[in-house]
Structures are given as C-alpha cells and as structure tokens.
Coordinates of C-alpha atoms in Angstrom, one line a residue:
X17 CA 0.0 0.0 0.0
X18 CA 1.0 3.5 -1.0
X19 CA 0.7 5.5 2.3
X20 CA 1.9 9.5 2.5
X21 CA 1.4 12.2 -0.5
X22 CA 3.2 13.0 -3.4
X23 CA 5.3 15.7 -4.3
X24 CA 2.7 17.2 -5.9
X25 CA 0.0 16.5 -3.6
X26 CA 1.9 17.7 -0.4
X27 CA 2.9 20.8 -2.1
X28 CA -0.8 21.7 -3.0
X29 CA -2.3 20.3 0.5
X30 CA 0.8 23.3 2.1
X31 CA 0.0 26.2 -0.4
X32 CA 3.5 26.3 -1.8
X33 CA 5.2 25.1 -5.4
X34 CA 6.3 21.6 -6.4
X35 CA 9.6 24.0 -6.6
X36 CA 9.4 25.5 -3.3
X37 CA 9.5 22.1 -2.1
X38 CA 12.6 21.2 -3.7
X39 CA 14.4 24.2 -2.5
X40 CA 13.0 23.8 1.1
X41 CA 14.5 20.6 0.9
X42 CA 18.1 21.9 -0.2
X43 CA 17.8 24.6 2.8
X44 CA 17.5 21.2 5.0
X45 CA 14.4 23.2 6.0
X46 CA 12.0 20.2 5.6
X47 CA 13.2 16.7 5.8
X48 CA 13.0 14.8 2.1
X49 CA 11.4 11.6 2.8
X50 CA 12.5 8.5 1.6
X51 CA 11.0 6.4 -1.7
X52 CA 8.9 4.0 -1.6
X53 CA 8.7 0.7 -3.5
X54 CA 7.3 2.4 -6.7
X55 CA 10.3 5.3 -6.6
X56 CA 8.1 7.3 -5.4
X57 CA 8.8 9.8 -2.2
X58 CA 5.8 9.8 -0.1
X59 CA 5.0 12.8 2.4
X60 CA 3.7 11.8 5.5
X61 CA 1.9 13.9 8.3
X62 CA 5.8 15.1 9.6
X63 CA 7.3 16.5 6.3
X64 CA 3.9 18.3 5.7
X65 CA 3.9 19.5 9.2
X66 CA 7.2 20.6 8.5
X67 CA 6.2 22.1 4.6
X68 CA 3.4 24.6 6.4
X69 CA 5.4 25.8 9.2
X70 CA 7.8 26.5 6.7
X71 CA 5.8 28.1 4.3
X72 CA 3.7 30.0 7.3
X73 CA 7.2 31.8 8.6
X74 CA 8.2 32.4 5.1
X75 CA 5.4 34.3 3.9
X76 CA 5.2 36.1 7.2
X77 CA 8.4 37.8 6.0
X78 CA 10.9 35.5 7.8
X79 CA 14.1 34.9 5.4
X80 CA 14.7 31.4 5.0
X81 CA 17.9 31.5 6.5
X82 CA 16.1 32.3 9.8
X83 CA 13.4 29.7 9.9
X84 CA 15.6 26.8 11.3
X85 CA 17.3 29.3 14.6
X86 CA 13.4 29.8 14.8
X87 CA 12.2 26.2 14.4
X88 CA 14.5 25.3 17.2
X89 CA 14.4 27.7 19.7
X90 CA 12.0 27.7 22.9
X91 CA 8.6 29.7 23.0
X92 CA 10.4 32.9 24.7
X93 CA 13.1 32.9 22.1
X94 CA 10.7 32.4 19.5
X95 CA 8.0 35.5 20.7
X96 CA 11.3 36.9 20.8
X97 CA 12.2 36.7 17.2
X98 CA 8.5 37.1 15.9
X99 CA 8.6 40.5 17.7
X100 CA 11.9 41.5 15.7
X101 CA 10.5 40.6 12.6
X102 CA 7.3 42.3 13.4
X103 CA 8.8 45.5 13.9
X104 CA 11.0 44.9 10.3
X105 CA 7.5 44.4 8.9
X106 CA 6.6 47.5 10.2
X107 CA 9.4 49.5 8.7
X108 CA 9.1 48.0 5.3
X109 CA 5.4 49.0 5.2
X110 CA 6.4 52.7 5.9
X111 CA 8.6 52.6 3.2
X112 CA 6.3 50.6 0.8
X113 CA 3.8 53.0 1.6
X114 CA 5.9 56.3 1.2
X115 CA 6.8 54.7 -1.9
X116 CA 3.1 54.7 -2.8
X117 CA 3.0 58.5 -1.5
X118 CA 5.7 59.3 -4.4
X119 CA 3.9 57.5 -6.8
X120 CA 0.8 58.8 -6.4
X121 CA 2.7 62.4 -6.3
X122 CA 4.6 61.8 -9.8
X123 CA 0.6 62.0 -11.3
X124 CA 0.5 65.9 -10.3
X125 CA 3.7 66.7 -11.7
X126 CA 5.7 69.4 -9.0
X127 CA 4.3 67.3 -6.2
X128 CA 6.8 64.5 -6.4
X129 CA 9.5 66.6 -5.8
X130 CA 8.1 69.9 -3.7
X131 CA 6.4 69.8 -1.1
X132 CA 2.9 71.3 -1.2
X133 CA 3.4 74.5 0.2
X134 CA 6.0 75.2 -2.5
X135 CA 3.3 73.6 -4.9
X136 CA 0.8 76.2 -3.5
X137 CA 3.4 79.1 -4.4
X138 CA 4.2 77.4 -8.3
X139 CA 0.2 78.0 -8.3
X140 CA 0.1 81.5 -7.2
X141 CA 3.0 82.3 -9.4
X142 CA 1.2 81.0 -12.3
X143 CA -2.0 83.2 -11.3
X144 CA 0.5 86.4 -11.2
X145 CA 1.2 85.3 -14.7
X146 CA 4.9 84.8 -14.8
X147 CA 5.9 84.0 -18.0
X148 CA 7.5 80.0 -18.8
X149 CA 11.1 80.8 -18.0
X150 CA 10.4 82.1 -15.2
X151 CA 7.9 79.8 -14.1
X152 CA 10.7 77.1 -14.8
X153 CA 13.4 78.9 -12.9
X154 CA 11.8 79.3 -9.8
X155 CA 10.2 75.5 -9.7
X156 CA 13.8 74.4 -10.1
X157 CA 15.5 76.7 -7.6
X158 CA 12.9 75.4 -5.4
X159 CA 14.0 72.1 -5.8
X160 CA 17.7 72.9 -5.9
X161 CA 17.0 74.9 -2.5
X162 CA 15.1 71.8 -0.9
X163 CA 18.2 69.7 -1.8
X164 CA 20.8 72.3 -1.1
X165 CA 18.9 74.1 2.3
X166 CA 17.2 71.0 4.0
X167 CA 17.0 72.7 7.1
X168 CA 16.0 76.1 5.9
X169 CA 13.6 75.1 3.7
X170 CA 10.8 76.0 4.6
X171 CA 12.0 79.7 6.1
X172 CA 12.9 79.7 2.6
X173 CA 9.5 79.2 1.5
X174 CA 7.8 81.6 4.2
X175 CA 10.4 84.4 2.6
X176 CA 9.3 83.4 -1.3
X177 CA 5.2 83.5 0.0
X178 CA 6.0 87.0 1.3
X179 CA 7.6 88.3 -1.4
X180 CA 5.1 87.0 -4.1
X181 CA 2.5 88.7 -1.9
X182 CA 4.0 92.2 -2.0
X183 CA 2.6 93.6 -5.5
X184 CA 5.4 96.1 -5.7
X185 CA 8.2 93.2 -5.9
X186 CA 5.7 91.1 -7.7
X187 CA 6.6 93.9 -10.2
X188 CA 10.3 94.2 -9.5
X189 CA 10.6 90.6 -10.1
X190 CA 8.9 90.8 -13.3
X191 CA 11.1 93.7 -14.4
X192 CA 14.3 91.3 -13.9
X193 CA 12.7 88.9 -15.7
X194 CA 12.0 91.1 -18.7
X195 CA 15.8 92.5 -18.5
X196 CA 16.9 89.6 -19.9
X197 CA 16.0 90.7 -23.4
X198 CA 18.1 93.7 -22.8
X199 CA 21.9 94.6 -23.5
X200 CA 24.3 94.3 -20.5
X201 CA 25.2 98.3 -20.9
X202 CA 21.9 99.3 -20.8
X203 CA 21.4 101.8 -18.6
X204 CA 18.1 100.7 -17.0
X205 CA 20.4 97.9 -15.5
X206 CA 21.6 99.7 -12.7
X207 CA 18.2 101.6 -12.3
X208 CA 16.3 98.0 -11.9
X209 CA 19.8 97.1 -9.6
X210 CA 19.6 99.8 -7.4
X211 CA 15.0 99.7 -7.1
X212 CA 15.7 95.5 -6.7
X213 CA 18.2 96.4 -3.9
X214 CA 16.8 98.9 -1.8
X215 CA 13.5 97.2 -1.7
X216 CA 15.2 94.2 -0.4
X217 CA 16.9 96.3 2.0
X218 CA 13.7 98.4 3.0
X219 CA 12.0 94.5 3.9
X220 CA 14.9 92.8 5.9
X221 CA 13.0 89.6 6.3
X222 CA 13.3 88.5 2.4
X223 CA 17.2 89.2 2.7
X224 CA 18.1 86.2 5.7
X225 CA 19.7 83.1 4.1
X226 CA 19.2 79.6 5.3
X227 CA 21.2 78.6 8.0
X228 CA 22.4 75.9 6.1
X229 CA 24.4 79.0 4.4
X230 CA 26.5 78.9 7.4
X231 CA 28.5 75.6 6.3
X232 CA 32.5 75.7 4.7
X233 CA 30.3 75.0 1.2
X234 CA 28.1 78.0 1.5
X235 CA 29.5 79.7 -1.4
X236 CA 29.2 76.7 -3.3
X237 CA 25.6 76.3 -2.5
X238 CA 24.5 79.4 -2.9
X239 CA 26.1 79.8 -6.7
X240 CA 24.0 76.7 -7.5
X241 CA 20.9 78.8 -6.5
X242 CA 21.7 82.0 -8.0
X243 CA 22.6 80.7 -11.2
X244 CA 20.9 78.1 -12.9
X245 CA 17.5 77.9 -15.4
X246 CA 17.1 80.9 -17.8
X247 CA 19.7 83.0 -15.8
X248 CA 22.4 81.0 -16.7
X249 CA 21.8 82.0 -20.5
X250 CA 22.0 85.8 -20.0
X251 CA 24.7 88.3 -19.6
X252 CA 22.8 90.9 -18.9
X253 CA 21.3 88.6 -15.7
X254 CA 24.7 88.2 -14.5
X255 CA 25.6 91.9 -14.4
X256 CA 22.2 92.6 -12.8
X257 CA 23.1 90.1 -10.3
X258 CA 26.4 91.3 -9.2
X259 CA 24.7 94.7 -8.7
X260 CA 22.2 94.0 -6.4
X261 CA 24.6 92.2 -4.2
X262 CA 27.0 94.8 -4.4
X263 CA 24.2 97.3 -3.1
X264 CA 23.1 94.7 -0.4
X265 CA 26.4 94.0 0.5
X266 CA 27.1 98.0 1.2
X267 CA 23.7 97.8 2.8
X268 CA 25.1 95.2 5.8
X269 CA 23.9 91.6 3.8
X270 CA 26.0 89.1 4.1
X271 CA 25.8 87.5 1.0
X272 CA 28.4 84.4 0.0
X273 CA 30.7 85.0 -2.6
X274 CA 30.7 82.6 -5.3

C-alpha cells in the first residue's frame, strides 16, 4: 500500500510550489522523505507538518535563512524573534507606503519633488502670470533649495510667500525677468539694480539666508541657486546680479561670494 502524498500533492495540501518544495529541501528546512517501493517519495503527516510551518514563517516575511534558529528555539526565544521581525515588517510597510505616496505624487507633476506648500506658491506664481522661464526657474530653484537648504527650507519658503505677496516686488521681479531681453550696458540695469536692492533692504526679512548657508560649502551652494535655469543663458542677468549684491552687500547683507 501507498501510504503518505506526493510531491505534488503535499505541495498543494501546504500552499507552496512543487519547486518551493525542492528548494525547502536543499535549505534542510523540511526533511525529504524516503522512496517508496514504486520510486516514489511519499510525504507523510511530519514532512507536511514541516512544509506549512515553513511556508507559514516564510510568507510572514521571515528569510529562510532564519526559519531553522526559529524552528528550534523555545517559546520565549521564538516570541522573541516574531517580535523583531514584526517590527522589520513594520518598517518595510512605511517605506512601501511612502513609496506609494511618491507614486501617487509623480501624477501631479511638481508634487513629487516639492512639497505642497511650495506647490501652493508654483500655483500662485502662475495666477500672477509669470511667464515659462520664469515659471521654470523658480520651480527648479525650489528644488535645488530643498536639496541644497534641507534645514531652511521652509523659512525659505515663508520668505518666497512674502515676497510674491507684495505687488510692488511682484513687479520688481517681473522687471528682472524682462531684462533679460536687454543689453548688458543698458542703462536701465543699474536703475532695476539699485530699485531691486533697496526694496530688499527696506524689507529685511526676504534678505536672511538659510542657516544651512553657514557651512565651509556656503558659497558653493548658494552659486547653485543663483545661477541656474534661464539666468544661466543671459549676460545681462549676471551683471544685474552682481549689482544688487554689491548694493546689499554695502547695505550690511551678508551674501556668499561665489
């Protein structure tokens, strides 16, 4: 008489592969049984025993190289272990689920890399009708400045919100943008320079720096803000540049020297 299951059969009656099996058996995490007269291996009520406790710890997250320490050790030990892996669990749902959170944001564009307060401030900036490039620009330093000013971010943010709500630098900023299209030399340069500058310096608040600006790098850092986008095409931006930090330096900013 043929007594005990297949292969096939205990693999079904456990919930696993024909191949899980196999490699369970390689492992040494489940005894292989010995043939029968037939050739046949027959699984009796200990290898299948075996085959769902297995199966049970594996797909409770527990690597295989765990289960036997696990199999063997005491009921302490054991609530021990299942608490560890619990908590692993744990962590790799928070990341699966931030994960999710990302994917979710790449749908809306901005929102996978900005927080949504700077989204809110990309939507009011569109509102105020700021043309593409400069649109563009300031989504990117944004970025750059969440990378670049971690812990400063959102000051950074607070400072951009107040300034976008001032109509009179809403126009200021507008102007710079617009002094792209003209010659370096041009005289209205130094006028925009000098009306960019003093505003700044009349409004204290928009002219404090990250703290993050503190570091040996801050020079560094803050070149990658200033110039990058649309800017980095334009001589006449650069001149404009170094004027209104030469006016806020005179005024008392300390601005980093790139």
């Amino acid at each position: 008489m043929r007594i005990g299951l297949t292969i096939g059969q205990a693999a079904a009656f456990a919930g696993v592969t024909v191949k899980a099996v196999r490699h369970y058996h390689q492992r040494g995490l489940v005894d292989e049984p010995d043939r029968d007269a037939s050739g046949y291996r027959r699984y009796g009520s200990p290898q299948l025993l075996q085959l769902v406790r297995v199966r049970t710890l594996a797909r409770a997250g527990v690597p295989l190289a765990e289960i036997p320490t696990m199999l063997d050790a005491g009921p302490s030990r054991f609530a021990a272990t299942v608490d560890e892996i619990d908590r692993r669990l744990a962590d790799d749902i928070a990341e699966l689920e931030a994960r999710r959170t990302t994917l979710r944001r790449l749908g809306s564009g901005d929102r996978a890399l900005l927080p949504d307060r700077a989204c809110a401030i990309l939507d009011r900036l569109r509102e105020l009708d700021f043309d593409a490039v400069a649109f563009d620009t300031y989504r990117e330093g944004m970025i750059l400045a969440k990378a670049l000013f971690p812990s400063g971010f959102d000051a950074y943010l607070a400072r951009f919100a107040e300034a976008i709500g001032d109509p009179e630098y809403v126009d200021l900023m507008k102007g710079v943008w617009a002094a792209g299209a003209w010659e370096p030399d041009d005289p209205r340069v130094e006028a925009l320079a000098a009306a960019v500058a003093d505003h700044l310096l009349n409004h204290p608040r928009l002219t404090r720096f990250p703290d993050d600006l503190n570091a040996s790098d801050a020079a560094t850092r803050y070149g990658l803000i200033n110039h990058h986008g649309g800017q980095e095409q334009s001589p006449t931006f650069d001149r404009l540049t170094a004027l209104i930090e030469k006016r806020l330096r005179a005024g008392g900013v300390d601005i980093p020297r790139d």
